[in-house]
Short mmCIF file of C-alpha atoms in Angstrom, two decimals:
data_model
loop_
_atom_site.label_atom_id
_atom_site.label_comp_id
_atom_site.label_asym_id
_atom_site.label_seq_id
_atom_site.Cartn_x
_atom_site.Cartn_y
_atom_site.Cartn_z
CA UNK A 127 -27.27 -71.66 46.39
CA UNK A 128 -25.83 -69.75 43.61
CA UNK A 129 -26.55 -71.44 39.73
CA UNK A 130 -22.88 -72.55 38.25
CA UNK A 131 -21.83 -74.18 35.14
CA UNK A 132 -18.58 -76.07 33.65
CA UNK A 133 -18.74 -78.03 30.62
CA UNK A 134 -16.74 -80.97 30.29
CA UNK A 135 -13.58 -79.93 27.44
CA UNK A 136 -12.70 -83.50 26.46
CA UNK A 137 -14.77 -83.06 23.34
CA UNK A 138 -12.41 -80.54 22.24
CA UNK A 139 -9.58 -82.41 23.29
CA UNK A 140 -10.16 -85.23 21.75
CA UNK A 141 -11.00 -83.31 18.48
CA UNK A 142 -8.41 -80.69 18.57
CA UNK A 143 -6.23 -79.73 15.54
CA UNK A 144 -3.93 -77.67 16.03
CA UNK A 145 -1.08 -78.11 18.64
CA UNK A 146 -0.36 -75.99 21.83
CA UNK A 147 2.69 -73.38 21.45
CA UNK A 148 5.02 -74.51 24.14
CA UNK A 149 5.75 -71.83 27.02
CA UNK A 150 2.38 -69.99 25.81
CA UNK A 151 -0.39 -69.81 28.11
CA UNK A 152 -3.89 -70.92 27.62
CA UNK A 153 -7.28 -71.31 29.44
CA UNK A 154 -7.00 -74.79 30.60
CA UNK A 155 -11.51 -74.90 32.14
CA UNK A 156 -13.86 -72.30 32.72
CA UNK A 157 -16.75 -71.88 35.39
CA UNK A 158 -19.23 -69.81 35.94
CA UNK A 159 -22.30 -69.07 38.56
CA UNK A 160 -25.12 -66.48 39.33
CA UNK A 161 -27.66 -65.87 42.54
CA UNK A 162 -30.13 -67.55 42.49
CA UNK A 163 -32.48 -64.53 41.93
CA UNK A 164 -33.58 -64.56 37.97
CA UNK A 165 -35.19 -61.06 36.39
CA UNK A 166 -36.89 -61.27 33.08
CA UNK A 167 -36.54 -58.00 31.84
CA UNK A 168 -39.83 -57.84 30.95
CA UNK A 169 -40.77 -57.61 35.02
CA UNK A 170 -37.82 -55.45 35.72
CA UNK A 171 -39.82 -51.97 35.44
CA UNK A 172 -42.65 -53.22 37.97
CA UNK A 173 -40.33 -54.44 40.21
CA UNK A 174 -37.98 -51.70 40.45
CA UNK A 175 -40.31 -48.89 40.02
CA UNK A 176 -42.67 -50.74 43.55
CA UNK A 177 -39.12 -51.28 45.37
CA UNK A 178 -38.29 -47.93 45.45
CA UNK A 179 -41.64 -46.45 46.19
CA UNK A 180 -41.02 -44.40 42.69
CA UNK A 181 -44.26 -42.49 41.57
CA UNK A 182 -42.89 -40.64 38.47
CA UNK A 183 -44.75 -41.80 35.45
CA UNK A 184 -42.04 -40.23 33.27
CA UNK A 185 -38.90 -42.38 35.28
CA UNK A 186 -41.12 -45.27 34.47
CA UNK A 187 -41.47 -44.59 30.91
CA UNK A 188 -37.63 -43.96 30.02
CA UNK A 189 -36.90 -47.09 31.93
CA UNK A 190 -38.71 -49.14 29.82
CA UNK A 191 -37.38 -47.67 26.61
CA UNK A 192 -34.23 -48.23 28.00
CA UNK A 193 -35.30 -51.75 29.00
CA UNK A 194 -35.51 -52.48 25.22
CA UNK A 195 -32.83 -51.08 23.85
CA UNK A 196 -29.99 -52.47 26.00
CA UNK A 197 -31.35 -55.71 24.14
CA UNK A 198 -30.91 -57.52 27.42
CA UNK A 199 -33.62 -60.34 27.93
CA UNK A 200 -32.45 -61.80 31.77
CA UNK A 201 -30.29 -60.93 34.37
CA UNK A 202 -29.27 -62.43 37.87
CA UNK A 203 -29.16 -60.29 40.88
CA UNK A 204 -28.36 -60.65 44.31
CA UNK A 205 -30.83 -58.24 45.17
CA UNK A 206 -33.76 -59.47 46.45
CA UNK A 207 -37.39 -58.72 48.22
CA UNK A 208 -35.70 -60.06 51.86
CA UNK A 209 -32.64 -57.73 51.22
CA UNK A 210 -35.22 -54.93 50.86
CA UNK A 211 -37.59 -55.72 54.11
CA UNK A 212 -34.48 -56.42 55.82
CA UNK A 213 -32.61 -52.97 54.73
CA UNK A 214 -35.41 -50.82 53.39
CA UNK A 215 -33.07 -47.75 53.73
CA UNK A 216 -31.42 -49.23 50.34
CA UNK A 217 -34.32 -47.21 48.41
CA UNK A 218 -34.36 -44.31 50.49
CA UNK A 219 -33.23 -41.79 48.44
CA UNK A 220 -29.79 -39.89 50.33
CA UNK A 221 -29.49 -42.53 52.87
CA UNK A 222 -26.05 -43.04 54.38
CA UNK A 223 -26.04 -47.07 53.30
CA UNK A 224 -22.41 -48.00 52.46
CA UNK A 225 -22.17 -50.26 55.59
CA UNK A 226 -25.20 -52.00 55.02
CA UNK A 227 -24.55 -52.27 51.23
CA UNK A 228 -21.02 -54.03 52.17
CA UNK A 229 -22.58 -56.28 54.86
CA UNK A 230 -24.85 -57.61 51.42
CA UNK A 231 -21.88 -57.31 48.62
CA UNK A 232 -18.83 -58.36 50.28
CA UNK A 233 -19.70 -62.17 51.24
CA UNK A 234 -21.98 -62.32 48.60
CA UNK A 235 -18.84 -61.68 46.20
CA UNK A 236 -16.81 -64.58 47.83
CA UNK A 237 -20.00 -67.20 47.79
CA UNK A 238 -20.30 -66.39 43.90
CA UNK A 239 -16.35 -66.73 43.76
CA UNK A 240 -16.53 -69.59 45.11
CA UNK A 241 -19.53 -71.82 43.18
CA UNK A 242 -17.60 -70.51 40.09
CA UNK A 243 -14.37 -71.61 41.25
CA UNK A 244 -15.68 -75.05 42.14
CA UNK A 245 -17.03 -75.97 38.59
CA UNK A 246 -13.93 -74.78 37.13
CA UNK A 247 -11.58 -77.04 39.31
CA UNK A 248 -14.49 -80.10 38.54
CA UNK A 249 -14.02 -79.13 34.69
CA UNK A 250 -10.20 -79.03 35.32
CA UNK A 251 -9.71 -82.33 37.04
CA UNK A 252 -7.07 -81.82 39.57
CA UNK A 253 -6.60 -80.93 43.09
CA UNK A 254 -7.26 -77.27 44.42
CA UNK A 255 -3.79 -78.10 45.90
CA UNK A 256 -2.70 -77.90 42.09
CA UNK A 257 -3.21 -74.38 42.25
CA UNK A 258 0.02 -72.11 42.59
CA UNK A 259 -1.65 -68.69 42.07
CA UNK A 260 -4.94 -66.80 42.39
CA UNK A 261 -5.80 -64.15 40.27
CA UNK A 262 -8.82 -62.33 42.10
CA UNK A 263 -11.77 -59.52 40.40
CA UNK A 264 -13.94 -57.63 41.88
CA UNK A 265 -15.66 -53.52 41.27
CA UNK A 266 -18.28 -55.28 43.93
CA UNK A 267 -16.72 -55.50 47.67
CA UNK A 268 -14.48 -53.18 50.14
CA UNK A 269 -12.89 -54.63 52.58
CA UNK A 270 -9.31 -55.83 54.26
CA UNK A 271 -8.15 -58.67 53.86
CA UNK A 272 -9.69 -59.62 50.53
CA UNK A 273 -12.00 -61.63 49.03
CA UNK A 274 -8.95 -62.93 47.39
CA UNK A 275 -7.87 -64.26 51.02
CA UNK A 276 -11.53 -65.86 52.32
CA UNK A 277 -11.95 -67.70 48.63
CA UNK A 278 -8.44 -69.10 49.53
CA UNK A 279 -9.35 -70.52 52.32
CA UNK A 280 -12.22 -71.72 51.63
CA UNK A 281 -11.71 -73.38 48.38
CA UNK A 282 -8.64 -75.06 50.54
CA UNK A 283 -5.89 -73.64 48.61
CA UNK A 284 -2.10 -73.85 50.04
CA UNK A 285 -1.33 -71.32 52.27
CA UNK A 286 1.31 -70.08 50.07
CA UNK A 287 -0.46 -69.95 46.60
CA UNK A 288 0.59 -66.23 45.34
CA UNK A 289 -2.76 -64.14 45.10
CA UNK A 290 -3.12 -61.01 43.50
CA UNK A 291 -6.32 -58.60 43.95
CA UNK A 292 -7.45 -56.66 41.16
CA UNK A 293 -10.32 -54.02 42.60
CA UNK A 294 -12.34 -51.45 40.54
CA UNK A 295 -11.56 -52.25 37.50
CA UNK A 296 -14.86 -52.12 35.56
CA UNK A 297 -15.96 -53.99 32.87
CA UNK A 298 -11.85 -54.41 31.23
CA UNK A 299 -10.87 -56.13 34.63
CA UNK A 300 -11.52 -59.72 33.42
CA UNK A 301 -8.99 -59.20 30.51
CA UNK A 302 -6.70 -57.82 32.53
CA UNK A 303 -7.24 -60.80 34.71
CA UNK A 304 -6.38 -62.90 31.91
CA UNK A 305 -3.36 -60.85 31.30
CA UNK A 306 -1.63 -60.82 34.83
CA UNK A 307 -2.86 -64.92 34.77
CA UNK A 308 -1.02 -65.41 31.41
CA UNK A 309 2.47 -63.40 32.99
CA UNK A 310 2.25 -65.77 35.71
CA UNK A 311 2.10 -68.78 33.76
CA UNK A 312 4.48 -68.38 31.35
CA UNK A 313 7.11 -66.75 33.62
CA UNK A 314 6.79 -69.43 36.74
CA UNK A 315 7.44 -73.03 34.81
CA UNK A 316 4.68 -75.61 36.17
CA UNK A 317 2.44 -73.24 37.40
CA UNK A 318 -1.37 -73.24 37.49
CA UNK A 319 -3.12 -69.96 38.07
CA UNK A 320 -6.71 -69.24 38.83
CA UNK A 321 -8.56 -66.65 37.94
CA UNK A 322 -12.12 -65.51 39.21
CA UNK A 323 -14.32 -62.26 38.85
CA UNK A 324 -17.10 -61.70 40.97
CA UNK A 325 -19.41 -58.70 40.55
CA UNK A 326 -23.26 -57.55 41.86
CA UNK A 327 -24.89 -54.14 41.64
CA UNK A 328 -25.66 -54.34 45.01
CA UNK A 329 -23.48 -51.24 45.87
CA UNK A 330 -24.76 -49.63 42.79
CA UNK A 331 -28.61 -49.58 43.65
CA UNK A 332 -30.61 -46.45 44.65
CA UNK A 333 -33.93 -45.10 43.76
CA UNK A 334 -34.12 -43.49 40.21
CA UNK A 335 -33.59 -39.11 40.40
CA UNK A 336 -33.87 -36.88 37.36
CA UNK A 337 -30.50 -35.33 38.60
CA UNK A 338 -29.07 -38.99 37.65
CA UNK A 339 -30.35 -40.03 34.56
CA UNK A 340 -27.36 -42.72 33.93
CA UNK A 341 -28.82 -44.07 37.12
CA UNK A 342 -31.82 -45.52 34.87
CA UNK A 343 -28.83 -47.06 32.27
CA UNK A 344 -27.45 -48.92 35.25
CA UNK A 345 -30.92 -50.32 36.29
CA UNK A 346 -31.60 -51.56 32.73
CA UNK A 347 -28.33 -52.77 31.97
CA UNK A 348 -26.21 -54.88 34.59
CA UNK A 349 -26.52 -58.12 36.59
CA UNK A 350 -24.87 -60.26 38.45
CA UNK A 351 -22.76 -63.21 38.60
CA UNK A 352 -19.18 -64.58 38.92
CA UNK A 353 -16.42 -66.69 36.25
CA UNK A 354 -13.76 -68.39 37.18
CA UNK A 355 -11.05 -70.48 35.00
CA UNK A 356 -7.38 -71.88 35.00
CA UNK A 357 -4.69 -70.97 33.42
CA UNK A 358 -1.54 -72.49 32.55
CA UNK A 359 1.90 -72.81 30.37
CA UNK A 360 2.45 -76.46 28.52
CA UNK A 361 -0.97 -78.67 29.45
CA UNK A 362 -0.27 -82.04 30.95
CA UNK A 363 -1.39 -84.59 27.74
CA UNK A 364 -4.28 -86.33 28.73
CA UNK A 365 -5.01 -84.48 31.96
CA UNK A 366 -6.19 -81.05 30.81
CA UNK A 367 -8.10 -80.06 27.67
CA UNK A 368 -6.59 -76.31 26.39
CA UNK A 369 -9.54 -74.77 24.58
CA UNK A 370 -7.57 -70.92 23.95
CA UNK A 371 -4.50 -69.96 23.99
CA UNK A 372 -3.22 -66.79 25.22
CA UNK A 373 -0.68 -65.38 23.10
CA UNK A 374 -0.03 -61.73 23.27
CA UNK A 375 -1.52 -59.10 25.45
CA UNK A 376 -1.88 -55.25 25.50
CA UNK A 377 -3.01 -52.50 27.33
CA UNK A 378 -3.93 -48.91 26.35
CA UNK A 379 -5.46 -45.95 27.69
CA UNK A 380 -7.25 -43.12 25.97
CA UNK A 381 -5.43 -39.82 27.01
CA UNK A 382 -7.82 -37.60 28.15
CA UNK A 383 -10.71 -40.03 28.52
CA UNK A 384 -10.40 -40.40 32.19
CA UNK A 385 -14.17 -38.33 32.83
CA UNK A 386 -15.89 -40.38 30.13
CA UNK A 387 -16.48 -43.23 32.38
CA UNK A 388 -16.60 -41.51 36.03
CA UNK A 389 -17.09 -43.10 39.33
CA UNK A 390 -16.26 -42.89 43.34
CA UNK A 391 -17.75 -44.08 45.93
CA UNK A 392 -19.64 -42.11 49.18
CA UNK A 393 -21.99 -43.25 52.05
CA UNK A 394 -24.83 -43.87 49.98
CA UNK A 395 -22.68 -46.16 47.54
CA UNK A 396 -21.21 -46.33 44.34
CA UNK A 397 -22.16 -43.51 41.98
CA UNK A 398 -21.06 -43.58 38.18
CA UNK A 399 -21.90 -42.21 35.06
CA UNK A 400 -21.13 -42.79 31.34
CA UNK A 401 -20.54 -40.31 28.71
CA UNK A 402 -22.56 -40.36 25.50
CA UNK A 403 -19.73 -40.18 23.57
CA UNK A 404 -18.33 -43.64 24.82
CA UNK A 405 -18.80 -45.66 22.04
CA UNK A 406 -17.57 -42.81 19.62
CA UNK A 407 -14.35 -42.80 21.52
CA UNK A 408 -14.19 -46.49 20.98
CA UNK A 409 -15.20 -46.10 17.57
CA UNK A 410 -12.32 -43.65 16.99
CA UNK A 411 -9.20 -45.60 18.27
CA UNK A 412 -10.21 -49.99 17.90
CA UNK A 413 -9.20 -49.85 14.65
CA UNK A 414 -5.64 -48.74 15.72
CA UNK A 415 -5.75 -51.32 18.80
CA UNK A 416 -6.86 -54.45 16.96
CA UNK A 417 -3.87 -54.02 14.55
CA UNK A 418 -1.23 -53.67 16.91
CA UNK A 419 -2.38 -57.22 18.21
CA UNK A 420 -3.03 -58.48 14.84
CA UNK A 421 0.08 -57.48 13.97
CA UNK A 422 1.93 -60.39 16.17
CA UNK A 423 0.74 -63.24 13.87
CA UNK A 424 0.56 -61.12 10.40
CA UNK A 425 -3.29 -61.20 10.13
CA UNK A 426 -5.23 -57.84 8.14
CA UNK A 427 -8.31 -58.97 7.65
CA UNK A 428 -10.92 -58.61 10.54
CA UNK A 429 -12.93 -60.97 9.20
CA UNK A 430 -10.88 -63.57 9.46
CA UNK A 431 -10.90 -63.68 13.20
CA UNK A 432 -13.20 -64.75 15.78
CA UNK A 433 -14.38 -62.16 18.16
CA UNK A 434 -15.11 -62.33 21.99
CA UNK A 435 -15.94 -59.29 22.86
CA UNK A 436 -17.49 -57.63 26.42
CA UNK A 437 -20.66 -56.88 25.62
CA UNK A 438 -20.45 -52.87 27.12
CA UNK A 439 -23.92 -52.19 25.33
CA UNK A 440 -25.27 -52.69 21.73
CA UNK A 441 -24.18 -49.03 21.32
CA UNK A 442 -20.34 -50.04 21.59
CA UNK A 443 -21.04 -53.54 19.60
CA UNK A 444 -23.09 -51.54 16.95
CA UNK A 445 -19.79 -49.22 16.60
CA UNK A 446 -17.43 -52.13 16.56
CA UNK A 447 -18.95 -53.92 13.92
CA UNK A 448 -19.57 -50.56 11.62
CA UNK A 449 -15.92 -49.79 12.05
CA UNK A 450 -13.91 -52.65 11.50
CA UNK A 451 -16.82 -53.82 8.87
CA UNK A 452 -17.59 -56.68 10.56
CA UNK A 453 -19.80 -59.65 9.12
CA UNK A 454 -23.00 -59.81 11.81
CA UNK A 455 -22.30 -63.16 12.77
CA UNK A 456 -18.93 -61.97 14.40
CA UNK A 457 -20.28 -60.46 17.18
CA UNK A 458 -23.03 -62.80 17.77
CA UNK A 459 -21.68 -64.27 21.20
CA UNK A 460 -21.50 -61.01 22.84
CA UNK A 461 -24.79 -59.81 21.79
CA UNK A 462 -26.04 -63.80 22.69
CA UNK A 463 -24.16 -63.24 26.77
CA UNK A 464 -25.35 -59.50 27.04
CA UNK A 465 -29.13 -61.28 25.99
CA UNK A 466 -28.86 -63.61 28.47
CA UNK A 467 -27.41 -62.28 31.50
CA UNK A 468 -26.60 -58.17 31.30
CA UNK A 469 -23.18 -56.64 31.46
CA UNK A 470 -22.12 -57.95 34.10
CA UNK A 471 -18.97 -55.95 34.22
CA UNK A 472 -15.46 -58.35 34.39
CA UNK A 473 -17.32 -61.64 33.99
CA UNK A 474 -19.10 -60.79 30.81
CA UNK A 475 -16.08 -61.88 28.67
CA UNK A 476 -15.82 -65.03 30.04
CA UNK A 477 -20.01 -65.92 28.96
CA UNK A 478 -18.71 -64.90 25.74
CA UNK A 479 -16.07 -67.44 25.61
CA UNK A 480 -17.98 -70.23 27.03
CA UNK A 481 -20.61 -69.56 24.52
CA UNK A 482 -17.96 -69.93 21.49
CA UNK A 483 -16.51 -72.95 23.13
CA UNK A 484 -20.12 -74.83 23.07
CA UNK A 485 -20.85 -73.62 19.52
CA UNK A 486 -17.19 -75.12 18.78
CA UNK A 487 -17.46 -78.54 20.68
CA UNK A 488 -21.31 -78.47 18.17
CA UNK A 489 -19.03 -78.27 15.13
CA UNK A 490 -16.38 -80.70 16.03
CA UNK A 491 -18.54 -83.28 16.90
CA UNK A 492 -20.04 -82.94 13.64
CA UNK A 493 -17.15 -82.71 12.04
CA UNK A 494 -18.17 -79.37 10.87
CA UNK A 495 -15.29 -77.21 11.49
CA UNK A 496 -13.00 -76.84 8.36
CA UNK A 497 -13.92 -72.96 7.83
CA UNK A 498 -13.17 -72.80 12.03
CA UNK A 499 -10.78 -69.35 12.71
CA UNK A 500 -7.71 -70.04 14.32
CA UNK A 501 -7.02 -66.62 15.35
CA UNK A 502 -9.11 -64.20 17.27
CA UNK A 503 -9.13 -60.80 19.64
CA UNK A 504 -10.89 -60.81 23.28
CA UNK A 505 -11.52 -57.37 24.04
CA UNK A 506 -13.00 -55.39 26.83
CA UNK A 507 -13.65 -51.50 27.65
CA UNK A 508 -14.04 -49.58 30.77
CA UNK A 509 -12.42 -46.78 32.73
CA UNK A 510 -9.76 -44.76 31.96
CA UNK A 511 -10.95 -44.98 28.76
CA UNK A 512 -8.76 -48.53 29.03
CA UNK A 513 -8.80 -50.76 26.15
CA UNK A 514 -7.74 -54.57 27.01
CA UNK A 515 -6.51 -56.94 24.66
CA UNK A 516 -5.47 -60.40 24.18
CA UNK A 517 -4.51 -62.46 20.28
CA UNK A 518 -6.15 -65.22 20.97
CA UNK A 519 -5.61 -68.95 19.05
CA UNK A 520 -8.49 -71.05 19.24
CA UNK A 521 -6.82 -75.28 19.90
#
């Protein structure tokens, strides 16, 4: 049984300030849930050093620099010692495993999915009949029909609910989640959309090789776990608690970025690799990006906004910060989520979030929140190089 959370939002309901823009969208509850399978990283060297039968005292050394230095402290994984007796091949270095890798990820994906969809619809209080669309994430399963399809069913949506699958997206795909949710809402009057992202590194595990050094980044750096929440245009007074709004979104690529964060899949998996220069690149162009959305509400100053941020590494926070001249405590969500539970590629953003909401219901109900920011940027980075964006209004 997977571990899910969804905190109750009538705190900030009853406290809230400021008033929802009609026809805007805005994140109306918010689940999440993980396997059941913790990993200090403290044991994560051992472990995954004895798994796959690695006897290179130099592998295990880098790993555990690496180990510290991705700042992570937990992570949840799907992977487990029964996975391993049951598939040993998984850490057999140039084994043909995609099939076996799929029979792990694919209802693993949905089960996540699913516990995270749950708590949301609990937090949300209405019927999963409510629902009118389903937004659905996933870098994590391969298959026809879609997880989108088996989480319908089995949450017991309406057969004609409008789904939309989002695949391979990377760590950006929970923003652009939000994005496609938020065009739905405010263009189909009434309707309530939800969006989940389900990931594991199930298809991404192999045993370490010198020829694949980012192999070791991937081992010290991800987890697992799923998000879900609803979104929806004009909240029903006193039947759903807005805690964000969602007020204008963009999208951007990085001509000529497309190798920087390269990936494709064969028969032993899903192989990937990230350039050095990946937080430079960010460096070079957020500036640019964060104005363009800042621009929609005539804010300048970065510092007056509240950041949620995915959490792509400390590298790519440390760079953010530097370059914008951020005030440490800006950023302290993302580094809190990537802490706690990895990058756990699209649903990272949404720990973030749920993080700020708690530290905001803390304020409000001691009436401590006359400095809070109204305005804020959720950001996320992956391939392409994409940048995803969304001006955010805290209610």
């Amino acid at each position: 049984m997977a571990k899910t959370s969804g905190a109750n939002g009538s705190l900030i309901n009853g406290g809230r300030k400021r008033v929802p823009t009609p026809g805007k969208a805005a994140i109306l509850a918010l689940g999440k849930a993980f396997p059941s399978q913790v990993i200090p990283q403290d044991c994560l060297v051992e472990g995954y050093i004895r798994d796959t039968k690695c006897e290179d005292l130099s592998v295990k050394e880098k790993l555990e620099r690496l180990c510290k230095t991705t700042t992570v402290k937990t992570r949840y994984t799907v992977m487990s010692k029964e996975i391993l007796d049951q598939y040993p091949e998984l850490a057999t270095e140039g084994s043909p495993t995609i099939k076996q890798r799929l029979e792990i990820a694919n209802p693993a994906v949905v089960h996540m999915a699913m516990e995270a969809s749950l708590a949301c619809i609990k937090e949300w209080g209405r019927r999963p009949e409510d629902i009118t669309h389903l937004v659905y994430v996933s870098s994590s399963e391969i298959r026809l029909p879609g997880g989108d399809l088996y989480l319908a069913a089995q949450l017991g949506l309406r057969n004609d609910v409008g789904r939309v699958m989002l695949y391979f997206l990377g760590c950006y795909g929970g923003v652009t989640g939000l994005r496609v949710a938020k065009d739905i809402a405010e263009n189909n009057p009434g309707s309530r959309v939800l969006l989940t992202t389900s990931e594991t590194t199930i298809l991404g595990f192999r045993p370490p090789n010198k020829a694949r050094p980012y192999d070791l980044v991937g081992a010290a750096l991800f987890g697992d776990g799923a998000a879900a929440v609803i979104v929806g245009a004009d909240p029903l007074a006193g039947k759903e608690s807005p805690f964000m709004e969602l007020n204008y979104a963009v999208q951007q690529f990085l001509p000529g970025t497309q190798n920087v964060i390269d990936g494709g899949i064969s028969e032993e998996g899903i192989n990937f690799k990230l350039g050095r220069d990946l937080p430079q690149k960010i460096g070079e162009n957020i500036e640019e990006f964060c104005k363009k959305l800042m621009a929609k509400a005539a804010l300048s100053d970065f510092n007056d906004l509240f950041w949620a941020v995915h959490p792509g590494g400390p590298a790519i926070l440390n760079r953010l910060e530097s370059t914008l001249g951020l005030r440490s405590e800006k950023l302290e969500w993302s580094r809190k989520a990537l802490m706690d539970f990895g990058n756990v590629s699209s649903n990272t953003i949404f720990y973030v979030m749920e993080l700020m909401r708690e530290e905001v219901m803390k304020k409000r109900e001691k009436e401590e929140d006359d400095e809070e920011e109204e305005w804020g940027l959720a950001l996320a980075f992956g391939p392409g190089i994409t940048f995803e964006g969304i001006l955010v209004r805290s209610l």
